[in-house]
Amino acid sequence: MQMRKIATGVIAFSMMGAAQSVLADTWRFGLEETEGSVQYEYAQAFKQLIEEKSGGDVTVEILPYGVWGSSYSALYDAIQGGSIPLSFGSGFLGGTVPESQLMNLNYVMPNDQLETTEILNSDAFMKSDAWQQSFRDRDLVPLAALPEGYQVWTANKAIHTPADMQGLQIRVMDNSLLRATYEAYGASPITIAYGELYSALQQGQAEGNIQPVWAHENMGFYEVQDYMIFAEQSQFIANLIANQEWYEGLSDEQQQMLESTIDEMVQKGHDIQTNLNEERLNTIEQNSDIQIIRLDEEERNQFRELARPIRDTFVEMVGERGGEALNIVLDQSSSSDSSSQ
């Protein structure tokens, strides 16, 4: 199991050096996740496209979780410093780019997962001043969004309503908006390092967990939980980001190659997460007796009403720029054909 390899699998390497020190023909790509993850499969497809389009002039070096280390702040520091010019950043990124917590809001995106992918990667959102400047003010450039599937709850008791979640010590990423959300649901959110989560669930230090399906299977979390609850409250969304100095130092041809590849990866990324989550759910059901709960619309509405005020909390936390980005998503979602969250 991947989690049990992390403690001994860390390969130390220097994070020192500015963007200029990165070899022009080597793009180091940092991942928050291990091999077998959505990010890893995305990175492999991205690597193949870039290396083919460049005719071998560019090599993409993939750095999964456990290779660069296990502290997400170290990864983000490395991106800002330029020693790792490309990377994913998700929930923990809120400490570096507060506006990125937009991706953690519940019941905001459309129900259709592909539609969410297309909205977040549209020029209207991704290239908006609000979203771009949120990152560029921190020496980063947002390139794409990768939804990795619905966030699914696990617990050792059945959860159908907020009353069932009262006092539940559920593990969330170190993200103030996520804590506020689950406090609104009545839970007692706690933060535990990803590599320590399995043992924390096993020993009862945490009573619940929030992950996309593939992660529950990949890290074996389902082995130490009794229920898996699908509330469809949000997808796990990773932001593909680049060091700003590195990005602006690319030639016009390289930037065009990067942009065309990212465009191709929108559908590819959706297909990767869809297939991986379906496969992993089948594995979980075949290898365990965990009980699957899918909330109906009435049950979901109870959580939705509690989550709605968190939108205002988000704007209060991060400022007007975050509110502008949120409004773009809401406008794009409301104009879509499928039902909105």
CSV table of C-alpha atoms in Angstrom, one decimal:
chain,number,residue,atom,x,y,z
A,1,MET,CA,0.0,0.0,0.0
A,2,GLN,CA,1.3,3.4,-1.0
A,3,MET,CA,0.9,5.0,2.5
A,4,ARG,CA,3.2,2.5,4.1
A,5,LYS,CA,5.9,3.3,1.7
A,6,ILE,CA,5.9,7.1,2.2
A,7,ALA,CA,7.8,7.2,5.5
A,8,THR,CA,10.7,5.2,4.0
A,9,GLY,CA,10.4,6.4,0.4
A,10,VAL,CA,11.4,10.0,0.7
A,11,ILE,CA,14.3,10.8,-1.5
A,12,ALA,CA,16.0,14.0,-0.4
A,13,PHE,CA,17.1,16.5,-3.0
A,14,SER,CA,18.0,20.2,-2.9
A,15,MET,CA,15.2,22.7,-3.2
A,16,MET,CA,17.7,25.5,-3.6
A,17,GLY,CA,18.1,27.6,-6.7
A,18,ALA,CA,16.2,30.2,-8.6
A,19,ALA,CA,14.2,29.7,-11.8
A,20,GLN,CA,17.3,30.4,-13.9
A,21,SER,CA,19.0,27.4,-12.4
A,22,VAL,CA,16.4,25.0,-13.9
A,23,LEU,CA,17.7,23.4,-17.1
A,24,ALA,CA,15.8,24.9,-20.1
A,25,ASP,CA,15.1,21.4,-21.4
A,26,THR,CA,13.9,19.9,-18.2
A,27,TRP,CA,10.5,20.8,-16.6
A,28,ARG,CA,10.2,19.5,-13.1
A,29,PHE,CA,6.6,18.7,-12.3
A,30,GLY,CA,5.7,18.4,-8.6
A,31,LEU,CA,2.7,16.4,-7.5
A,32,GLU,CA,0.8,16.4,-4.2
A,33,GLU,CA,-0.1,12.8,-4.7
A,34,THR,CA,1.6,9.4,-5.0
A,35,GLU,CA,1.9,7.1,-8.1
A,36,GLY,CA,-1.5,5.6,-9.0
A,37,SER,CA,-3.3,9.0,-8.4
A,38,VAL,CA,-5.2,11.2,-10.7
A,39,GLN,CA,-2.4,13.8,-10.6
A,40,TYR,CA,0.1,11.1,-11.5
A,41,GLU,CA,-1.9,9.8,-14.4
A,42,TYR,CA,-2.5,13.4,-15.6
A,43,ALA,CA,1.3,14.2,-15.3
A,44,GLN,CA,2.2,11.1,-17.3
A,45,ALA,CA,-0.2,12.1,-20.2
A,46,PHE,CA,1.1,15.7,-20.0
A,47,LYS,CA,4.7,14.5,-20.1
A,48,GLN,CA,4.0,12.4,-23.2
A,49,LEU,CA,2.4,15.3,-25.1
A,50,ILE,CA,5.1,17.8,-24.2
A,51,GLU,CA,7.9,15.5,-25.1
A,52,GLU,CA,6.3,14.6,-28.4
A,53,LYS,CA,5.4,18.2,-29.3
A,54,SER,CA,8.9,19.4,-28.5
A,55,GLY,CA,10.6,16.7,-30.5
A,56,GLY,CA,12.5,15.6,-27.4
A,57,ASP,CA,13.8,19.1,-26.7
A,58,VAL,CA,11.9,19.2,-23.4
A,59,THR,CA,11.9,16.4,-20.8
A,60,VAL,CA,9.2,16.5,-18.1
A,61,GLU,CA,10.5,15.1,-14.8
A,62,ILE,CA,7.6,14.0,-12.6
A,63,LEU,CA,8.1,14.4,-8.8
A,64,PRO,CA,5.3,12.5,-6.9
A,65,TYR,CA,4.5,13.0,-3.2
A,66,GLY,CA,7.3,11.4,-1.2
A,67,VAL,CA,10.0,12.3,-3.7
A,68,TRP,CA,10.2,16.0,-3.0
A,69,GLY,CA,9.1,15.5,0.6
A,70,SER,CA,5.8,15.4,2.6
A,71,SER,CA,5.3,19.1,3.7
A,72,TYR,CA,3.0,20.8,1.2
A,73,SER,CA,4.4,24.2,2.3
A,74,ALA,CA,7.8,23.0,1.2
A,75,LEU,CA,6.4,22.1,-2.2
A,76,TYR,CA,4.8,25.5,-2.6
A,77,ASP,CA,7.9,27.3,-1.5
A,78,ALA,CA,9.8,25.4,-4.1
A,79,ILE,CA,7.4,26.5,-6.8
A,80,GLN,CA,7.6,30.1,-5.7
A,81,GLY,CA,11.4,29.9,-5.6
A,82,GLY,CA,11.6,28.2,-9.0
A,83,SER,CA,13.4,25.0,-8.2
A,84,ILE,CA,10.2,23.1,-9.1
A,85,PRO,CA,8.6,25.3,-11.9
A,86,LEU,CA,5.4,23.2,-12.4
A,87,SER,CA,3.1,21.7,-9.8
A,88,PHE,CA,-0.3,21.0,-8.5
A,89,GLY,CA,-1.7,22.9,-5.6
A,90,SER,CA,-5.0,22.1,-3.9
A,91,GLY,CA,-6.5,22.6,-0.4
A,92,PHE,CA,-3.3,23.4,1.4
A,93,LEU,CA,-2.5,26.0,-1.2
A,94,GLY,CA,-5.0,28.3,0.6
A,95,GLY,CA,-2.2,29.3,2.9
A,96,THR,CA,-0.2,30.6,0.0
A,97,VAL,CA,-3.0,31.8,-2.3
A,98,PRO,CA,-6.0,32.5,-0.1
A,99,GLU,CA,-8.3,33.0,-3.1
A,100,SER,CA,-7.6,29.4,-4.2
A,101,GLN,CA,-9.9,28.3,-1.4
A,102,LEU,CA,-12.7,29.0,-3.8
A,103,MET,CA,-12.2,25.4,-5.0
A,104,ASN,CA,-13.1,24.1,-1.6
A,105,LEU,CA,-16.6,25.7,-1.4
A,106,ASN,CA,-19.4,23.2,-1.2
A,107,TYR,CA,-22.5,23.2,-3.4
A,108,VAL,CA,-21.2,25.8,-5.9
A,109,MET,CA,-20.3,23.9,-9.0
A,110,PRO,CA,-22.7,22.2,-11.5
A,111,ASN,CA,-23.7,18.6,-10.8
A,112,ASP,CA,-22.2,17.5,-14.1
A,113,GLN,CA,-18.5,16.9,-13.4
A,114,LEU,CA,-17.4,17.5,-17.0
A,115,GLU,CA,-19.2,20.8,-17.0
A,116,THR,CA,-17.4,21.8,-13.9
A,117,THR,CA,-14.1,20.9,-15.6
A,118,GLU,CA,-15.0,23.0,-18.6
A,119,ILE,CA,-16.1,26.1,-16.6
A,120,LEU,CA,-13.0,26.1,-14.4
A,121,ASN,CA,-10.7,25.8,-17.5
A,122,SER,CA,-12.7,28.4,-19.6
A,123,ASP,CA,-11.0,31.6,-20.5
A,124,ALA,CA,-13.8,33.5,-18.7
A,125,PHE,CA,-12.6,32.0,-15.4
A,126,MET,CA,-9.0,30.8,-15.8
A,127,LYS,CA,-7.8,33.9,-17.6
A,128,SER,CA,-9.9,36.4,-15.6
A,129,ASP,CA,-7.9,39.2,-13.9
A,130,ALA,CA,-9.3,38.1,-10.6
A,131,TRP,CA,-8.0,34.6,-10.8
A,132,GLN,CA,-4.7,35.4,-12.6
A,133,GLN,CA,-3.7,38.2,-10.2
A,134,SER,CA,-4.6,36.1,-7.1
A,135,PHE,CA,-1.7,33.9,-8.1
A,136,ARG,CA,0.6,36.3,-9.9
A,137,ASP,CA,0.8,38.5,-6.7
A,138,ARG,CA,2.4,35.4,-5.2
A,139,ASP,CA,4.9,34.8,-8.1
A,140,LEU,CA,2.7,32.0,-9.5
A,141,VAL,CA,0.7,31.6,-12.7
A,142,PRO,CA,-2.5,29.5,-12.7
A,143,LEU,CA,-2.6,27.3,-15.8
A,144,ALA,CA,-5.4,24.9,-15.4
A,145,ALA,CA,-7.8,23.2,-13.0
A,146,LEU,CA,-8.0,19.4,-12.6
A,147,PRO,CA,-11.2,18.2,-10.8
A,148,GLU,CA,-10.3,14.7,-9.4
A,149,GLY,CA,-13.8,13.5,-8.6
A,150,TYR,CA,-16.4,14.1,-5.9
A,151,GLN,CA,-15.1,14.4,-2.4
A,152,VAL,CA,-16.6,11.4,-0.5
A,153,TRP,CA,-17.0,11.1,3.2
A,154,THR,CA,-16.1,8.1,5.2
A,155,ALA,CA,-16.9,7.5,8.9
A,156,ASN,CA,-17.6,4.7,11.4
A,157,LYS,CA,-21.3,5.6,11.5
A,158,ALA,CA,-24.0,6.3,8.9
A,159,ILE,CA,-24.4,10.0,7.9
A,160,HIS,CA,-27.6,11.1,6.2
A,161,THR,CA,-28.1,14.6,7.8
A,162,PRO,CA,-26.1,17.3,9.6
A,163,ALA,CA,-27.5,15.8,12.8
A,164,ASP,CA,-25.5,12.6,12.1
A,165,MET,CA,-22.3,14.7,11.7
A,166,GLN,CA,-22.6,16.4,15.1
A,167,GLY,CA,-19.2,16.4,16.9
A,168,LEU,CA,-17.6,14.0,14.3
A,169,GLN,CA,-13.9,14.4,14.3
A,170,ILE,CA,-13.4,14.5,10.6
A,171,ARG,CA,-10.1,15.1,9.0
A,172,VAL,CA,-9.8,18.1,6.7
A,173,MET,CA,-6.8,19.7,5.0
A,174,ASP,CA,-5.2,22.6,6.7
A,175,ASN,CA,-7.6,25.1,5.2
A,176,SER,CA,-9.6,27.6,7.1
A,177,LEU,CA,-12.5,27.5,4.7
A,178,LEU,CA,-12.9,23.8,5.0
A,179,ARG,CA,-12.8,24.0,8.7
A,180,ALA,CA,-15.5,26.7,8.6
A,181,THR,CA,-17.6,24.5,6.3
A,182,TYR,CA,-17.5,21.4,8.4
A,183,GLU,CA,-18.1,23.3,11.6
A,184,ALA,CA,-21.2,24.7,9.9
A,185,TYR,CA,-22.3,21.0,9.3
A,186,GLY,CA,-21.8,20.4,13.1
A,187,ALA,CA,-18.6,18.4,12.8
A,188,SER,CA,-15.3,18.9,14.7
A,189,PRO,CA,-12.8,19.2,11.9
A,190,ILE,CA,-9.2,18.2,12.6
A,191,THR,CA,-6.0,18.4,10.5
A,192,ILE,CA,-3.7,15.4,10.1
A,193,ALA,CA,-0.8,14.9,7.6
A,194,TYR,CA,-1.8,12.8,4.6
A,195,GLY,CA,0.9,10.3,5.3
A,196,GLU,CA,-0.3,9.8,8.9
A,197,LEU,CA,-4.0,9.6,8.2
A,198,TYR,CA,-4.3,5.8,7.8
A,199,SER,CA,-2.9,5.2,11.3
A,200,ALA,CA,-5.0,8.0,12.8
A,201,LEU,CA,-8.2,6.5,11.4
A,202,GLN,CA,-7.1,3.1,12.5
A,203,GLN,CA,-6.4,4.2,16.1
A,204,GLY,CA,-9.5,6.4,16.3
A,205,GLN,CA,-7.6,9.7,16.4
A,206,ALA,CA,-9.8,10.7,13.5
A,207,GLU,CA,-13.4,9.5,13.1
A,208,GLY,CA,-14.0,10.5,9.5
A,209,ASN,CA,-12.3,11.4,6.3
A,210,ILE,CA,-12.9,13.4,3.1
A,211,GLN,CA,-11.2,12.2,-0.1
A,212,PRO,CA,-12.1,11.4,-3.7
A,213,VAL,CA,-12.8,7.7,-4.2
A,214,TRP,CA,-9.5,6.9,-5.8
A,215,ALA,CA,-7.6,8.2,-2.8
A,216,HIS,CA,-9.7,6.2,-0.3
A,217,GLU,CA,-8.6,3.1,-2.3
A,218,ASN,CA,-5.1,4.1,-3.1
A,219,MET,CA,-4.2,4.9,0.5
A,220,GLY,CA,-6.3,2.1,2.0
A,221,PHE,CA,-8.4,4.5,4.1
A,222,TYR,CA,-11.6,2.4,3.4
A,223,GLU,CA,-10.0,-0.5,5.2
A,224,VAL,CA,-10.4,1.3,8.6
A,225,GLN,CA,-13.8,2.9,8.0
A,226,ASP,CA,-17.3,1.4,8.0
A,227,TYR,CA,-19.3,3.8,5.8
A,228,MET,CA,-18.7,5.7,2.6
A,229,ILE,CA,-21.1,8.6,2.0
A,230,PHE,CA,-21.7,10.3,-1.3
A,231,ALA,CA,-23.1,13.8,-0.7
A,232,GLU,CA,-21.9,15.3,-4.0
A,233,GLN,CA,-21.1,18.5,-2.1
A,234,SER,CA,-17.9,19.3,-4.0
A,235,GLN,CA,-15.2,17.8,-6.2
A,236,PHE,CA,-11.5,17.7,-5.2
A,237,ILE,CA,-9.9,20.2,-7.4
A,238,ALA,CA,-6.2,20.6,-8.0
A,239,ASN,CA,-4.7,23.8,-9.5
A,240,LEU,CA,-2.0,23.4,-12.1
A,241,ILE,CA,0.4,26.3,-11.4
A,242,ALA,CA,3.8,27.5,-12.6
A,243,ASN,CA,6.5,29.7,-11.2
A,244,GLN,CA,5.9,33.1,-12.8
A,245,GLU,CA,9.5,33.9,-13.6
A,246,TRP,CA,9.9,30.5,-15.2
A,247,TYR,CA,6.7,30.8,-17.2
A,248,GLU,CA,7.5,34.3,-18.5
A,249,GLY,CA,11.0,33.0,-19.5
A,250,LEU,CA,9.6,30.4,-21.8
A,251,SER,CA,9.9,31.2,-25.5
A,252,ASP,CA,6.7,32.1,-27.4
A,253,GLU,CA,6.8,28.6,-29.0
A,254,GLN,CA,7.1,26.9,-25.6
A,255,GLN,CA,4.2,28.9,-24.2
A,256,GLN,CA,2.1,28.0,-27.1
A,257,MET,CA,3.1,24.4,-26.8
A,258,LEU,CA,2.2,24.5,-23.1
A,259,GLU,CA,-1.2,26.1,-23.7
A,260,SER,CA,-2.2,23.7,-26.5
A,261,THR,CA,-1.2,20.8,-24.3
A,262,ILE,CA,-3.3,22.1,-21.3
A,263,ASP,CA,-6.2,22.5,-23.7
A,264,GLU,CA,-5.9,18.9,-24.7
A,265,MET,CA,-5.7,17.8,-21.1
A,266,VAL,CA,-9.1,19.2,-20.1
A,267,GLN,CA,-10.9,16.2,-21.6
A,268,LYS,CA,-8.1,13.8,-20.9
A,269,GLY,CA,-8.0,14.8,-17.3
A,270,HIS,CA,-11.8,14.3,-16.9
A,271,ASP,CA,-11.5,10.9,-18.5
A,272,ILE,CA,-8.6,9.9,-16.2
A,273,GLN,CA,-10.5,10.8,-13.0
A,274,THR,CA,-13.8,9.3,-14.2
A,275,ASN,CA,-12.2,6.0,-15.1
A,276,LEU,CA,-9.9,5.9,-12.1
A,277,ASN,CA,-12.7,6.6,-9.6
A,278,GLU,CA,-15.0,4.0,-11.2
A,279,GLU,CA,-12.2,1.4,-11.1
A,280,ARG,CA,-11.3,2.2,-7.5
A,281,LEU,CA,-14.9,2.1,-6.3
A,282,ASN,CA,-15.3,-1.4,-7.8
A,283,THR,CA,-12.1,-2.4,-6.0
A,284,ILE,CA,-13.3,-1.1,-2.7
A,285,GLU,CA,-16.7,-2.9,-3.1
A,286,GLN,CA,-15.0,-6.1,-4.0
A,287,ASN,CA,-12.4,-6.1,-1.3
A,288,SER,CA,-14.4,-4.9,1.7
A,289,ASP,CA,-17.8,-4.8,3.3
A,290,ILE,CA,-17.9,-1.1,3.6
A,291,GLN,CA,-21.5,0.3,3.3
A,292,ILE,CA,-22.2,2.8,0.6
A,293,ILE,CA,-24.6,5.6,1.3
A,294,ARG,CA,-25.8,8.0,-1.4
A,295,LEU,CA,-27.7,11.0,-0.1
A,296,ASP,CA,-31.0,11.8,-1.8
A,297,GLU,CA,-31.9,15.4,-2.8
A,298,GLU,CA,-33.7,16.2,0.4
A,299,GLU,CA,-30.8,15.1,2.5
A,300,ARG,CA,-28.3,17.0,0.3
A,301,ASN,CA,-30.5,20.1,0.6
A,302,GLN,CA,-29.9,20.1,4.4
A,303,PHE,CA,-26.2,20.4,3.9
A,304,ARG,CA,-26.6,22.8,1.0
A,305,GLU,CA,-28.4,25.3,3.1
A,306,LEU,CA,-25.7,25.2,5.8
A,307,ALA,CA,-23.0,25.6,3.2
A,308,ARG,CA,-24.5,28.6,1.4
A,309,PRO,CA,-23.4,31.2,4.0
A,310,ILE,CA,-19.8,30.0,3.7
A,311,ARG,CA,-19.7,31.8,0.4
A,312,ASP,CA,-19.8,35.1,2.3
A,313,THR,CA,-17.3,33.7,4.8
A,314,PHE,CA,-15.0,33.1,1.8
A,315,VAL,CA,-15.3,36.6,0.5
A,316,GLU,CA,-14.7,38.0,4.0
A,317,MET,CA,-11.6,35.9,4.4
A,318,VAL,CA,-9.9,36.6,1.0
A,319,GLY,CA,-11.4,39.9,-0.2
A,320,GLU,CA,-13.2,41.3,-3.2
A,321,ARG,CA,-10.9,39.6,-5.7
A,322,GLY,CA,-12.0,36.2,-4.4
A,323,GLY,CA,-15.6,37.3,-4.7
A,324,GLU,CA,-15.2,38.3,-8.3
A,325,ALA,CA,-13.8,34.9,-9.1
A,326,LEU,CA,-16.7,33.2,-7.2
A,327,ASN,CA,-19.2,35.3,-9.2
A,328,ILE,CA,-17.7,34.2,-12.5
A,329,VAL,CA,-18.1,30.5,-11.5
A,330,LEU,CA,-21.7,31.1,-10.3
A,331,ASP,CA,-22.6,33.0,-13.5
A,332,GLN,CA,-21.1,30.3,-15.7
A,333,SER,CA,-22.8,27.6,-13.6
A,334,SER,CA,-26.2,29.3,-13.7
A,335,SER,CA,-26.0,29.7,-17.5
A,336,SER,CA,-25.3,26.0,-18.0
A,337,ASP,CA,-27.9,23.5,-19.1
A,338,SER,CA,-27.5,21.1,-16.2
A,339,SER,CA,-28.7,21.8,-12.7
A,340,SER,CA,-26.4,23.8,-10.5
A,341,GLN,CA,-25.3,22.9,-7.0
